[in-house]
Structures are given as structure tokens and as C-alpha cells.
XYZ file of N, CA and C in Angstrom:
468
model
N -7.453 -11.676 2.911
C -7.867 -12.185 1.620
C -6.644 -12.800 0.942
N -6.830 -13.919 0.257
C -5.707 -14.652 -0.303
C -5.223 -14.141 -1.636
N -6.048 -13.553 -2.445
C -5.597 -13.129 -3.755
C -6.602 -12.224 -4.422
N -6.250 -11.758 -5.603
C -7.142 -10.848 -6.315
C -8.490 -11.507 -6.587
N -9.480 -10.688 -6.713
C -10.829 -11.199 -6.900
C -11.152 -11.473 -8.360
N -10.270 -11.057 -9.280
C -10.542 -11.262 -10.698
C -9.231 -11.229 -11.484
N -9.344 -11.595 -12.770
C -8.165 -11.547 -13.623
C -8.487 -10.706 -14.854
N -7.430 -10.342 -15.569
C -7.574 -9.490 -16.746
C -6.424 -9.780 -17.697
N -6.627 -9.479 -18.945
C -5.514 -9.504 -19.881
C -4.802 -8.161 -19.791
N -3.590 -8.095 -20.290
C -2.872 -6.817 -20.309
C -3.614 -5.777 -21.138
N -4.165 -6.197 -22.276
C -4.903 -5.256 -23.129
C -6.143 -4.726 -22.428
N -6.872 -5.604 -21.754
C -8.077 -5.171 -21.039
C -7.712 -4.235 -19.890
N -6.610 -4.547 -19.214
C -6.164 -3.665 -18.132
C -5.749 -2.309 -18.697
N -4.994 -2.317 -19.785
C -4.537 -1.056 -20.393
C -5.715 -0.162 -20.786
N -6.831 -0.751 -21.117
C -8.021 0.030 -21.472
C -8.599 0.769 -20.267
N -8.125 0.433 -19.078
C -8.636 1.063 -17.847
C -7.704 2.142 -17.297
N -6.679 2.522 -18.054
C -5.756 3.573 -17.607
C -6.557 4.831 -17.264
N -6.216 5.421 -16.115
C -6.905 6.622 -15.650
C -8.124 6.339 -14.804
N -8.467 5.065 -14.652
C -9.665 4.704 -13.894
C -9.298 4.052 -12.567
N -10.198 4.197 -11.607
C -10.029 3.508 -10.333
C -10.203 2.013 -10.553
N -9.250 1.253 -10.046
C -9.302 -0.201 -10.166
C -10.084 -0.797 -9.003
N -9.931 -0.199 -7.832
C -10.686 -0.708 -6.692
C -10.231 -0.118 -5.375
N -11.021 -0.432 -4.352
C -10.770 0.012 -2.986
C -10.832 -1.217 -2.089
N -9.814 -1.420 -1.290
C -9.744 -2.596 -0.426
C -10.685 -2.462 0.769
N -10.789 -3.529 1.513
C -11.544 -3.519 2.765
C -10.792 -2.694 3.815
N -11.543 -2.194 4.780
C -10.917 -1.496 5.913
C -10.176 -2.498 6.780
N -9.048 -2.047 7.349
C -8.273 -2.861 8.282
C -7.950 -2.012 9.492
N -8.256 -2.509 10.680
C -7.933 -1.807 11.923
C -6.534 -2.202 12.373
N -5.732 -1.215 12.722
C -4.366 -1.473 13.196
C -4.322 -1.186 14.693
N -4.129 -2.248 15.478
C -4.127 -2.103 16.937
C -2.698 -2.120 17.496
N -2.577 -1.872 18.780
C -1.253 -1.776 19.408
C -0.462 -3.075 19.323
N -1.068 -4.256 19.528
C -0.270 -5.485 19.372
C 0.339 -5.630 17.965
N -0.379 -5.196 16.943
C 0.172 -5.256 15.584
C 1.355 -4.300 15.452
N 1.202 -3.092 15.981
C 2.286 -2.097 15.938
C 3.501 -2.630 16.695
N 3.267 -3.204 17.879
C 4.369 -3.758 18.679
C 5.085 -4.873 17.928
N 4.316 -5.750 17.268
C 4.926 -6.859 16.527
C 5.770 -6.331 15.373
N 5.278 -5.317 14.659
C 6.053 -4.730 13.568
C 7.332 -4.107 14.116
N 7.223 -3.388 15.227
C 8.401 -2.778 15.842
C 9.430 -3.812 16.261
N 8.962 -4.915 16.816
C 9.863 -5.990 17.229
C 10.533 -6.624 16.009
N 9.756 -6.894 14.989
C 10.278 -7.531 13.777
C 11.329 -6.667 13.090
N 11.084 -5.359 13.017
C 11.987 -4.473 12.281
C 13.044 -3.810 13.150
N 12.888 -3.897 14.464
C 13.828 -3.232 15.364
C 13.535 -1.753 15.547
N 12.395 -1.294 15.045
C 12.011 0.111 15.207
C 11.160 0.223 16.467
N 11.834 0.525 17.574
C 11.185 0.598 18.879
C 10.999 2.039 19.345
N 10.912 2.978 18.413
C 10.743 4.384 18.807
C 9.471 4.524 19.644
N 9.559 5.317 20.688
C 8.464 5.405 21.655
C 7.150 5.886 21.042
N 7.204 6.665 19.969
C 5.946 7.150 19.382
C 5.105 6.008 18.818
N 5.741 4.859 18.642
C 5.043 3.683 18.129
C 4.713 2.673 19.227
N 5.618 2.472 20.177
C 5.479 1.330 21.084
C 5.299 1.682 22.560
N 5.274 2.948 22.905
C 5.091 3.345 24.306
C 3.860 4.247 24.416
N 2.679 3.647 24.635
C 1.443 4.430 24.655
C 1.435 5.574 25.676
N 2.009 5.364 26.845
C 2.001 6.404 27.884
C 2.853 7.594 27.450
N 4.058 7.335 27.044
C 4.949 8.427 26.628
C 4.439 9.108 25.355
N 3.947 8.320 24.397
C 3.420 8.893 23.160
C 2.246 9.819 23.445
N 1.389 9.428 24.393
C 0.224 10.251 24.738
C 0.639 11.618 25.274
N 1.823 11.706 25.864
C 2.300 12.964 26.427
C 2.783 13.944 25.368
N 3.168 13.442 24.192
C 3.769 14.334 23.187
C 3.033 14.398 21.851
N 2.218 13.412 21.553
C 1.562 13.393 20.242
C 0.141 13.953 20.319
N -0.259 14.713 19.322
C -1.616 15.262 19.301
C -2.710 14.193 19.279
N -2.365 13.000 18.794
C -3.359 11.925 18.710
C -3.694 11.347 20.079
N -2.875 11.646 21.084
C -3.124 11.129 22.423
C -2.718 9.686 22.618
N -1.949 9.162 21.698
C -1.483 7.777 21.798
C -0.449 7.508 20.735
N -0.131 6.239 20.553
C 0.893 5.870 19.581
C 0.389 6.045 18.156
N 1.343 6.042 17.239
C 1.029 6.071 15.813
C 1.697 4.884 15.134
N 1.113 4.478 14.034
C 1.603 3.345 13.254
C 2.904 3.739 12.548
N 3.852 2.821 12.481
C 5.066 3.032 11.692
C 4.669 3.326 10.244
N 5.320 4.293 9.628
C 5.048 4.576 8.223
C 5.312 3.365 7.347
N 6.397 2.652 7.642
C 6.719 1.488 6.817
C 5.755 0.323 7.054
N 5.110 0.281 8.205
C 4.051 -0.706 8.431
C 2.876 -0.382 7.513
N 2.502 0.877 7.463
C 1.418 1.303 6.579
C 1.755 0.943 5.137
N 2.989 1.201 4.731
C 3.430 0.865 3.384
C 3.341 -0.642 3.135
N 3.741 -1.430 4.116
C 3.733 -2.883 3.958
C 2.322 -3.436 3.746
N 1.322 -2.723 4.217
C -0.062 -3.162 4.038
C -0.528 -3.059 2.590
N 0.176 -2.275 1.775
C -0.240 -2.086 0.379
C -0.371 -3.401 -0.384
N 0.534 -4.335 -0.149
C 0.487 -5.600 -0.898
C -0.841 -6.310 -0.692
N -1.253 -6.486 0.555
C -2.516 -7.168 0.809
C -3.694 -6.374 0.268
N -3.636 -5.063 0.391
C -4.709 -4.218 -0.138
C -4.820 -4.399 -1.655
N -3.681 -4.438 -2.328
C -3.677 -4.621 -3.783
C -4.184 -6.007 -4.165
N -3.809 -7.043 -3.401
C -4.303 -8.391 -3.687
C -5.826 -8.434 -3.676
N -6.435 -7.596 -2.846
C -7.889 -7.599 -2.732
C -8.581 -7.042 -3.977
N -7.932 -6.090 -4.680
C -8.663 -5.386 -5.737
C -7.995 -5.335 -7.108
N -6.695 -5.472 -7.165
C -6.009 -5.389 -8.461
C -6.037 -6.758 -9.138
N -6.329 -6.803 -10.423
C -6.474 -8.100 -11.091
C -5.144 -8.818 -11.289
N -5.223 -10.140 -11.308
C -4.088 -10.910 -11.787
C -4.091 -10.734 -13.304
N -2.928 -10.853 -13.901
C -2.823 -10.645 -15.340
C -2.636 -11.993 -16.028
N -3.566 -12.330 -16.893
C -3.503 -13.588 -17.628
C -2.330 -13.564 -18.604
N -1.654 -14.701 -18.730
C -0.605 -14.836 -19.717
C 0.756 -14.309 -19.285
N 0.902 -13.899 -18.035
C 2.224 -13.462 -17.577
C 2.830 -14.554 -16.708
N 4.156 -14.623 -16.734
C 4.825 -15.645 -15.935
C 4.743 -15.318 -14.451
N 5.019 -14.074 -14.088
C 4.864 -13.640 -12.696
C 5.074 -12.133 -12.617
N 4.486 -11.516 -11.589
C 4.699 -10.083 -11.370
C 5.847 -9.858 -10.394
N 6.515 -8.732 -10.537
C 7.579 -8.337 -9.607
C 7.306 -6.925 -9.089
N 7.416 -6.757 -7.796
C 7.330 -5.420 -7.215
C 8.597 -4.677 -7.653
N 8.437 -3.614 -8.421
C 9.586 -2.907 -8.976
C 9.950 -1.646 -8.191
N 9.057 -1.205 -7.301
C 9.364 -0.058 -6.457
C 8.389 1.091 -6.644
N 8.881 2.277 -6.374
C 8.043 3.474 -6.391
C 8.758 4.614 -7.094
N 8.009 5.375 -7.880
C 8.545 6.630 -8.398
C 8.415 7.719 -7.344
N 7.307 7.698 -6.637
C 7.056 8.659 -5.566
C 6.377 7.940 -4.417
N 6.725 8.358 -3.215
C 6.094 7.822 -2.017
C 6.148 8.905 -0.954
N 5.001 9.245 -0.388
C 4.956 10.235 0.676
C 4.076 9.730 1.796
N 4.547 9.890 3.026
C 3.756 9.620 4.217
C 3.098 10.948 4.585
N 1.838 11.101 4.225
C 1.151 12.388 4.298
C 0.650 12.699 5.697
N 0.102 11.706 6.381
C -0.459 11.929 7.717
C -0.187 10.718 8.599
N 0.034 10.948 9.895
C 0.238 9.818 10.803
C -1.063 9.037 11.004
N -0.902 7.754 11.268
C -2.041 6.871 11.509
C -2.094 6.567 13.007
N -3.074 7.106 13.723
C -3.186 6.808 15.155
C -3.540 5.340 15.404
N -3.062 4.810 16.519
C -3.406 3.440 16.912
C -4.923 3.268 16.884
N -5.355 2.078 16.519
C -6.759 1.683 16.417
C -7.505 2.355 15.268
N -6.773 2.953 14.341
C -7.400 3.521 13.142
C -7.710 2.415 12.152
N -8.692 2.706 11.306
C -8.981 1.837 10.175
C -8.377 2.470 8.938
N -7.717 1.639 8.121
C -7.112 2.116 6.878
C -7.576 1.215 5.730
N -7.520 1.778 4.519
C -7.827 0.993 3.321
C -7.031 1.554 2.157
N -6.860 0.741 1.128
C -6.118 1.157 -0.059
C -7.041 1.464 -1.216
N -6.687 2.525 -1.948
C -7.417 2.910 -3.162
C -6.402 2.909 -4.306
N -6.751 2.257 -5.417
C -5.819 2.069 -6.522
C -6.399 2.608 -7.828
N -5.651 3.490 -8.463
C -6.006 4.037 -9.767
C -4.904 3.614 -10.733
N -5.284 3.060 -11.870
C -4.298 2.622 -12.861
C -3.759 3.838 -13.598
N -2.459 4.056 -13.487
C -1.827 5.209 -14.136
C -1.331 4.869 -15.538
N -0.710 3.690 -15.689
C -0.210 3.324 -17.019
C 0.093 1.831 -17.094
N 0.119 1.355 -18.331
C 0.607 0.016 -18.664
C 1.545 0.229 -19.842
N 2.834 -0.016 -19.625
C 3.845 0.321 -20.627
C 4.662 -0.895 -21.042
N 5.075 -0.905 -22.298
C 5.979 -1.927 -22.807
C 7.402 -1.507 -22.435
N 8.108 -2.383 -21.740
C 9.516 -2.135 -21.396
C 10.410 -2.741 -22.479
N 10.131 -3.999 -22.807
C 10.824 -4.684 -23.897
C 9.955 -5.867 -24.311
N 10.494 -6.749 -25.140
C 9.699 -7.855 -25.675
C 9.154 -8.772 -24.579
N 9.812 -8.803 -23.436
C 9.404 -9.732 -22.381
C 8.824 -9.055 -21.141
N 8.867 -7.728 -21.061
C 8.426 -7.056 -19.842
C 7.409 -5.952 -20.112
N 6.454 -5.865 -19.199
C 5.515 -4.746 -19.183
C 5.577 -4.137 -17.785
N 5.322 -2.847 -17.723
C 5.294 -2.168 -16.431
C 3.895 -1.627 -16.190
N 3.363 -1.947 -15.011
C 2.051 -1.457 -14.594
C 2.289 -0.463 -13.465
N 1.704 0.722 -13.593
C 1.881 1.764 -12.585
C 0.519 2.101 -11.986
N 0.462 2.017 -10.668
C -0.748 2.384 -9.933
C -0.479 3.617 -9.082
N -1.440 4.528 -9.038
C -1.460 5.558 -8.010
C -2.174 4.913 -6.829
N -1.432 4.698 -5.765
C -1.971 4.023 -4.580
C -2.094 5.029 -3.441
N -3.211 4.960 -2.751
C -3.469 5.834 -1.609
C -3.941 4.971 -0.455
N -3.363 5.180 0.724
C -3.878 4.533 1.926
C -4.649 5.594 2.697
N -5.958 5.370 2.804
C -6.855 6.301 3.474
C -7.026 5.910 4.935
N -7.239 6.913 5.766
C -7.528 6.704 7.188
C -8.997 7.046 7.393
N -9.752 6.128 7.939
C -11.185 6.341 8.132
C -11.438 7.615 8.947
N -12.190 8.536 8.365
C -12.573 9.760 9.050
C -11.543 10.869 9.035
N -10.385 10.643 8.426
C -9.318 11.654 8.420
C -9.370 12.475 7.129
N -9.009 13.761 7.216
C -9.045 14.603 6.020
C -7.913 14.320 5.033
N -6.810 13.763 5.524
C -5.672 13.460 4.665
C -5.385 11.969 4.683
N -4.835 11.439 3.588
C -4.458 10.022 3.576
C -3.194 9.782 4.389
N -2.987 8.532 4.739
C -1.758 8.139 5.427
C -0.575 8.205 4.472
N -0.782 7.714 3.252
C 0.295 7.760 2.265
C -0.260 7.817 0.867
N 0.550 8.364 -0.013
C 0.273 8.359 -1.451
C 1.537 7.862 -2.143
N 1.355 7.073 -3.183
C 2.512 6.488 -3.851
C 2.198 6.208 -5.310
N 3.236 6.285 -6.127
C 3.176 5.814 -7.504
C 3.943 4.499 -7.508
N 3.210 3.405 -7.586
C 3.741 2.060 -7.371
C 3.947 1.351 -8.697
N 5.141 0.792 -8.886
C 5.517 0.130 -10.133
C 5.558 -1.386 -9.965
N 4.938 -2.067 -10.914
C 5.014 -3.528 -10.972
C 5.476 -3.908 -12.362
N 6.423 -4.832 -12.433
C 6.859 -5.379 -13.722
C 6.290 -6.784 -13.855
N 5.821 -7.101 -15.047
C 5.353 -8.451 -15.331
C 6.148 -9.007 -16.501
N 6.456 -10.286 -16.420
C 7.170 -10.975 -17.488
C 6.171 -11.726 -18.326
N 6.184 -11.452 -19.636
C 5.221 -12.096 -20.549
C 5.881 -13.178 -21.362
């Protein structure tokens, strides 16, 4: 998906604090995607890129997705459901207050992002901070892949 499905003003968004903003579409992560991420980042650990060896040691019976690959998917997931903000010059990814990789993601799993608006705060005359509680869920799994408190700054 190329971008958010809707837009909002900062005031309208702030009125939604504490509410779920949306849930992205499911995305299947296959071995070629894991291999490409490993090649791009230089993370060639066998638990990610060697299906035979990983099957011998991991309870999942195969490779698992890099945690940072799962994290990198958050941007596209957010584009699908979080609104663009009218009247801002541009948003900046400001980082995370908390980030935990809760459960491994086995190869060929489907994942999706769930976003709850935690706060919209005034930083100064030109900046606002939007905080989302973001969760990446694994289809059929009792625990999420990751949970994070994600910060975005917007310039007004």
C-alpha cells in the first residue's frame, strides 16, 4: 500500500487518544524475504538463513525472521492505517521509548500491525509528538512478535 487511507487534523487525532487507530493487512514473510534482509544487513546468522540447521535447533522446525526485519515492517503497516496529518510540513520517525521482541516469527508466518494512539503532545511552537502503542501480531500465535511505544514528531 502506498500511503495512509485517510487524513486528520492534529486536534481530531488528539481526540482519539486511548483508542485503536487501526490494524494493517496481514503480510506473509517467506524465506526469500528473510534471505534478502540478511544479505542487505549482513545478518547471516543460521537461525535466519539456514533452514536445515535451524530446523535442528529451533522449536519452530525452521528459520525465524530477524527481529529487526519485523521492526522494519512497522512503517508500511502504519502507512496502511495511521492518518496523515493535515497542516504539518512533514513527519519524522523519532524513535521508541520501549521496544521488545516478545516472540520469534517462524518463516512463512503472517504478521500484521495494530496501532493504538497513546498521546499527542506539544513539544514547542513548531513541533508535536505523536505516540503510538504498536504491536506486530503473528497469525495464530498467543504472543505478539513485538510491542513498541513508537514516537513520531511532526513539524507544524
